[in-house]
């Protein structure tokens, strides 16, 4: 599968011949996409775009985003130029779920691409108060006399912008799917149901997987199958019930 870099994006597959493209949004602290193995298992007709955070890795010389909104603005501009006219299926895990929601809003207001579906994974709904468990667990791994690594600084920055994130609670029109690990302490399966309030379109279902918050790092085949099903179902919204 062809892989190349474009702006803040990493592309897998042939986006030039595709109608539908899956767009992966990074979880907190990520520098390279953890979804690359999942992408390899998707159908060849379903290419993917991985959004990378400026200020890290190959984009280290660029200014880091100071909010969820500014990160989404940057990726929206790059996506519009790189994959114009495509049906975009946004998948975001943890902090990435908020990025995916914001990008869905942006592309529903643009004429150059279509927000075809929103998949929210491992995160409570926009506007919810973040739990302190993740930050506490991460801080416990540090020792007082050790200098922070770059990865720790990225995680701290992402946790900060997650805590500062504010939303107008806008409702999207795109079909919605939710995904999570059955034992995720940060976004429990029943809590993911609150995402339904953020779409007026079809609800494509809840997909649960064995494991905790990082369920997607194992069993990539089942995750890829779920994403392929979400994309397929979004093509036939008349067969999926709309939320009241």
Tab-separated table of C-alpha atoms in Angstrom:
chain	number	residue	atom	x	y	z
A	1	UNK	CA	0.000	0.000	0.000
A	2	UNK	CA	1.352	3.404	-0.989
A	3	UNK	CA	2.234	5.652	1.945
A	4	UNK	CA	3.314	9.299	1.601
A	5	UNK	CA	3.371	12.508	3.588
A	6	UNK	CA	1.146	15.495	2.746
A	7	UNK	CA	1.240	18.610	4.903
A	8	UNK	CA	0.033	17.600	8.395
A	9	UNK	CA	-1.394	14.405	6.897
A	10	UNK	CA	-0.100	10.889	6.260
A	11	UNK	CA	-1.989	9.110	3.477
A	12	UNK	CA	-2.408	5.363	3.070
A	13	UNK	CA	-3.877	4.127	-0.177
A	14	UNK	CA	-5.036	5.798	-3.370
A	15	UNK	CA	-7.189	8.767	-2.366
A	16	UNK	CA	-7.260	10.010	-5.959
A	17	UNK	CA	-9.578	7.187	-7.047
A	18	UNK	CA	-11.679	6.929	-3.890
A	19	UNK	CA	-15.100	8.358	-3.100
A	20	UNK	CA	-14.837	7.579	0.638
A	21	UNK	CA	-11.821	8.312	2.847
A	22	UNK	CA	-11.377	7.458	6.534
A	23	UNK	CA	-9.739	10.270	8.508
A	24	UNK	CA	-8.028	9.232	11.760
A	25	UNK	CA	-7.558	11.796	14.545
A	26	UNK	CA	-4.810	11.238	17.122
A	27	UNK	CA	-5.282	10.413	20.805
A	28	UNK	CA	-3.520	12.467	23.467
A	29	UNK	CA	0.266	12.329	23.393
A	30	UNK	CA	0.488	10.784	19.930
A	31	UNK	CA	3.218	11.709	17.453
A	32	UNK	CA	2.825	8.964	14.836
A	33	UNK	CA	-0.486	7.388	14.031
A	34	UNK	CA	-1.336	4.324	16.144
A	35	UNK	CA	-3.974	3.476	13.536
A	36	UNK	CA	-1.565	2.505	10.731
A	37	UNK	CA	-1.989	-1.252	11.372
A	38	UNK	CA	-5.789	-0.847	11.293
A	39	UNK	CA	-5.583	1.011	7.991
A	40	UNK	CA	-3.663	-1.861	6.440
A	41	UNK	CA	-6.623	-4.156	7.162
A	42	UNK	CA	-9.271	-1.969	5.550
A	43	UNK	CA	-10.438	-2.725	1.995
A	44	UNK	CA	-8.152	-1.406	-0.740
A	45	UNK	CA	-11.042	0.755	-1.926
A	46	UNK	CA	-11.057	2.578	1.415
A	47	UNK	CA	-7.911	4.728	1.764
A	48	UNK	CA	-7.090	6.556	4.973
A	49	UNK	CA	-5.667	9.880	6.082
A	50	UNK	CA	-3.868	10.211	9.423
A	51	UNK	CA	-3.772	13.688	10.965
A	52	UNK	CA	-0.542	14.518	12.770
A	53	UNK	CA	-0.140	17.211	15.411
A	54	UNK	CA	2.095	20.172	14.467
A	55	UNK	CA	5.041	20.698	16.793
A	56	UNK	CA	5.918	16.989	16.970
A	57	UNK	CA	7.953	14.489	15.007
A	58	UNK	CA	8.456	15.561	11.384
A	59	UNK	CA	6.365	18.681	12.144
A	60	UNK	CA	8.551	19.651	15.111
A	61	UNK	CA	9.499	22.998	13.571
A	62	UNK	CA	5.861	24.113	13.403
A	63	UNK	CA	3.903	25.842	16.128
A	64	UNK	CA	1.868	23.520	18.337
A	65	UNK	CA	-1.894	24.066	18.426
A	66	UNK	CA	-3.066	25.800	21.588
A	67	UNK	CA	-6.593	24.386	21.535
A	68	UNK	CA	-8.790	21.651	20.115
A	69	UNK	CA	-10.280	24.278	17.815
A	70	UNK	CA	-6.963	25.487	16.380
A	71	UNK	CA	-5.832	21.904	15.706
A	72	UNK	CA	-9.109	21.179	13.899
A	73	UNK	CA	-8.739	24.375	11.846
A	74	UNK	CA	-5.284	23.312	10.648
A	75	UNK	CA	-6.388	19.808	9.681
A	76	UNK	CA	-9.542	21.081	7.989
A	77	UNK	CA	-7.460	23.341	5.736
A	78	UNK	CA	-5.054	20.535	4.829
A	79	UNK	CA	-7.845	18.026	4.217
A	80	UNK	CA	-9.765	20.420	1.981
A	81	UNK	CA	-6.677	20.897	-0.175
A	82	UNK	CA	-5.502	17.268	-0.162
A	83	UNK	CA	-8.758	15.294	-0.559
A	84	UNK	CA	-11.321	17.716	-2.021
A	85	UNK	CA	-14.698	16.355	-3.024
A	86	UNK	CA	-14.425	13.154	-0.973
A	87	UNK	CA	-16.818	11.707	1.560
A	88	UNK	CA	-14.852	11.950	4.815
A	89	UNK	CA	-15.404	9.481	7.643
A	90	UNK	CA	-13.908	10.863	10.846
A	91	UNK	CA	-12.612	8.441	13.490
A	92	UNK	CA	-11.143	9.787	16.716
A	93	UNK	CA	-10.130	8.042	19.914
A	94	UNK	CA	-9.942	9.763	23.315
A	95	UNK	CA	-8.935	13.385	22.655
A	96	UNK	CA	-9.182	12.481	18.977
A	97	UNK	CA	-12.952	12.038	19.353
A	98	UNK	CA	-13.272	15.754	20.101
A	99	UNK	CA	-11.093	16.543	17.090
A	100	UNK	CA	-13.345	14.313	14.970
A	101	UNK	CA	-16.455	16.088	16.228
A	102	UNK	CA	-14.999	19.525	15.481
A	103	UNK	CA	-13.914	18.468	11.993
A	104	UNK	CA	-17.381	17.080	11.283
A	105	UNK	CA	-18.851	20.468	12.185
A	106	UNK	CA	-16.382	22.246	9.928
A	107	UNK	CA	-16.984	20.067	6.906
A	108	UNK	CA	-20.732	20.232	7.263
A	109	UNK	CA	-20.314	23.977	6.735
A	110	UNK	CA	-17.977	23.643	3.709
A	111	UNK	CA	-18.872	22.920	0.075
A	112	UNK	CA	-15.607	21.192	-0.871
A	113	UNK	CA	-15.923	17.906	1.086
A	114	UNK	CA	-18.709	15.991	2.802
A	115	UNK	CA	-18.696	14.872	6.437
A	116	UNK	CA	-20.028	11.367	5.792
A	117	UNK	CA	-19.812	9.876	9.311
A	118	UNK	CA	-18.484	10.521	12.805
A	119	UNK	CA	-17.007	7.696	14.884
A	120	UNK	CA	-16.328	8.628	18.512
A	121	UNK	CA	-14.106	6.214	20.417
A	122	UNK	CA	-13.077	6.041	24.054
A	123	UNK	CA	-14.216	9.539	25.033
A	124	UNK	CA	-17.188	11.029	26.781
A	125	UNK	CA	-19.328	13.507	24.903
A	126	UNK	CA	-18.274	17.113	24.142
A	127	UNK	CA	-18.756	19.376	27.121
A	128	UNK	CA	-18.274	16.649	29.717
A	129	UNK	CA	-15.807	17.297	32.521
A	130	UNK	CA	-12.594	15.298	31.952
A	131	UNK	CA	-11.777	12.779	34.625
A	132	UNK	CA	-8.531	13.407	36.511
A	133	UNK	CA	-7.619	9.721	36.506
A	134	UNK	CA	-5.524	9.826	33.347
A	135	UNK	CA	-3.445	12.820	34.429
A	136	UNK	CA	-2.968	11.330	37.903
A	137	UNK	CA	-1.875	7.966	36.519
A	138	UNK	CA	0.537	9.625	34.103
A	139	UNK	CA	2.085	11.888	36.749
A	140	UNK	CA	2.672	8.895	39.022
A	141	UNK	CA	5.100	7.454	36.463
A	142	UNK	CA	7.477	10.399	36.834
A	143	UNK	CA	10.261	10.814	39.360
A	144	UNK	CA	11.002	14.272	40.823
A	145	UNK	CA	14.629	14.315	39.635
A	146	UNK	CA	13.965	13.269	36.034
A	147	UNK	CA	13.580	15.720	33.168
A	148	UNK	CA	10.394	15.368	31.172
A	149	UNK	CA	10.692	13.614	27.829
A	150	UNK	CA	9.167	15.048	24.676
A	151	UNK	CA	6.370	12.481	24.878
A	152	UNK	CA	5.485	13.583	28.391
A	153	UNK	CA	5.410	17.214	27.313
A	154	UNK	CA	3.060	16.331	24.444
A	155	UNK	CA	0.793	14.415	26.797
A	156	UNK	CA	0.723	17.304	29.277
A	157	UNK	CA	-0.146	19.756	26.500
A	158	UNK	CA	-2.923	17.521	25.181
A	159	UNK	CA	-4.397	17.023	28.633
A	160	UNK	CA	-4.354	20.781	29.110
A	161	UNK	CA	-6.203	21.558	25.882
A	162	UNK	CA	-8.670	18.778	26.705
A	163	UNK	CA	-9.363	20.429	30.046
A	164	UNK	CA	-9.744	23.853	28.421
A	165	UNK	CA	-11.998	22.642	25.610
A	166	UNK	CA	-15.354	24.387	25.405
A	167	UNK	CA	-18.191	23.616	23.024
A	168	UNK	CA	-21.421	25.261	21.919
A	169	UNK	CA	-23.012	21.777	21.911
A	170	UNK	CA	-23.791	21.989	18.204
A	171	UNK	CA	-25.553	18.999	16.680
A	172	UNK	CA	-24.110	17.435	13.538
A	173	UNK	CA	-26.143	15.901	10.727
A	174	UNK	CA	-23.676	13.107	10.000
A	175	UNK	CA	-24.366	9.483	10.948
A	176	UNK	CA	-22.793	8.651	14.300
A	177	UNK	CA	-21.135	5.513	15.660
A	178	UNK	CA	-19.578	5.002	19.096
A	179	UNK	CA	-16.770	2.601	19.988
A	180	UNK	CA	-15.076	1.689	23.265
A	181	UNK	CA	-13.367	-0.999	25.292
A	182	UNK	CA	-15.591	-2.936	27.667
A	183	UNK	CA	-13.335	-2.129	30.630
A	184	UNK	CA	-12.367	1.456	29.768
A	185	UNK	CA	-12.339	3.463	33.033
A	186	UNK	CA	-12.326	6.838	31.253
A	187	UNK	CA	-15.304	6.342	28.929
A	188	UNK	CA	-17.582	3.514	29.997
A	189	UNK	CA	-19.898	1.939	27.424
A	190	UNK	CA	-23.074	3.359	28.987
A	191	UNK	CA	-21.503	6.830	29.112
A	192	UNK	CA	-20.796	6.727	25.391
A	193	UNK	CA	-24.563	6.779	24.844
A	194	UNK	CA	-24.500	10.519	25.569
A	195	UNK	CA	-22.932	11.094	22.145
A	196	UNK	CA	-26.363	10.419	20.613
A	197	UNK	CA	-27.388	13.920	21.683
A	198	UNK	CA	-24.851	15.367	19.251
A	199	UNK	CA	-26.346	14.148	15.983
A	200	UNK	CA	-29.682	14.587	14.252
A	201	UNK	CA	-28.738	11.889	11.764
A	202	UNK	CA	-28.739	8.085	11.920
A	203	UNK	CA	-27.135	6.294	14.851
A	204	UNK	CA	-24.998	3.515	13.406
A	205	UNK	CA	-24.582	1.702	16.703
A	206	UNK	CA	-22.280	1.038	19.624
A	207	UNK	CA	-19.262	-1.171	18.952
A	208	UNK	CA	-17.567	-2.630	22.024
A	209	UNK	CA	-14.268	-4.486	22.149
A	210	UNK	CA	-12.437	-6.522	24.737
A	211	UNK	CA	-9.967	-4.408	26.645
A	212	UNK	CA	-9.551	-1.045	28.282
A	213	UNK	CA	-8.870	2.456	27.030
A	214	UNK	CA	-6.327	1.330	24.421
A	215	UNK	CA	-8.459	-1.508	23.040
A	216	UNK	CA	-7.653	-0.472	19.453
A	217	UNK	CA	-3.968	-1.429	19.852
A	218	UNK	CA	-4.912	-5.116	19.830
A	219	UNK	CA	-7.469	-6.967	17.770
A	220	UNK	CA	-6.983	-4.565	14.876
A	221	UNK	CA	-8.922	-6.854	12.546
A	222	UNK	CA	-12.152	-6.478	14.514
A	223	UNK	CA	-11.688	-2.700	14.696
A	224	UNK	CA	-11.048	-2.500	10.946
A	225	UNK	CA	-14.149	-4.604	10.285
A	226	UNK	CA	-16.219	-2.246	12.448
A	227	UNK	CA	-14.930	0.830	10.602
A	228	UNK	CA	-15.644	-0.764	7.228
A	229	UNK	CA	-19.181	-1.553	8.382
A	230	UNK	CA	-19.705	2.016	9.611
A	231	UNK	CA	-18.614	3.393	6.245
A	232	UNK	CA	-20.883	0.972	4.398
A	233	UNK	CA	-23.895	1.750	6.617
A	234	UNK	CA	-23.354	5.485	6.182
A	235	UNK	CA	-23.761	5.043	2.422
A	236	UNK	CA	-27.324	3.835	2.990
A	237	UNK	CA	-28.731	6.190	5.658
A	238	UNK	CA	-32.298	5.389	4.604
A	239	UNK	CA	-31.824	1.916	6.125
A	240	UNK	CA	-30.687	3.282	9.503
A	241	UNK	CA	-33.177	4.828	11.948
A	242	UNK	CA	-32.728	8.506	12.778
A	243	UNK	CA	-32.607	9.594	16.394
A	244	UNK	CA	-35.658	11.380	17.743
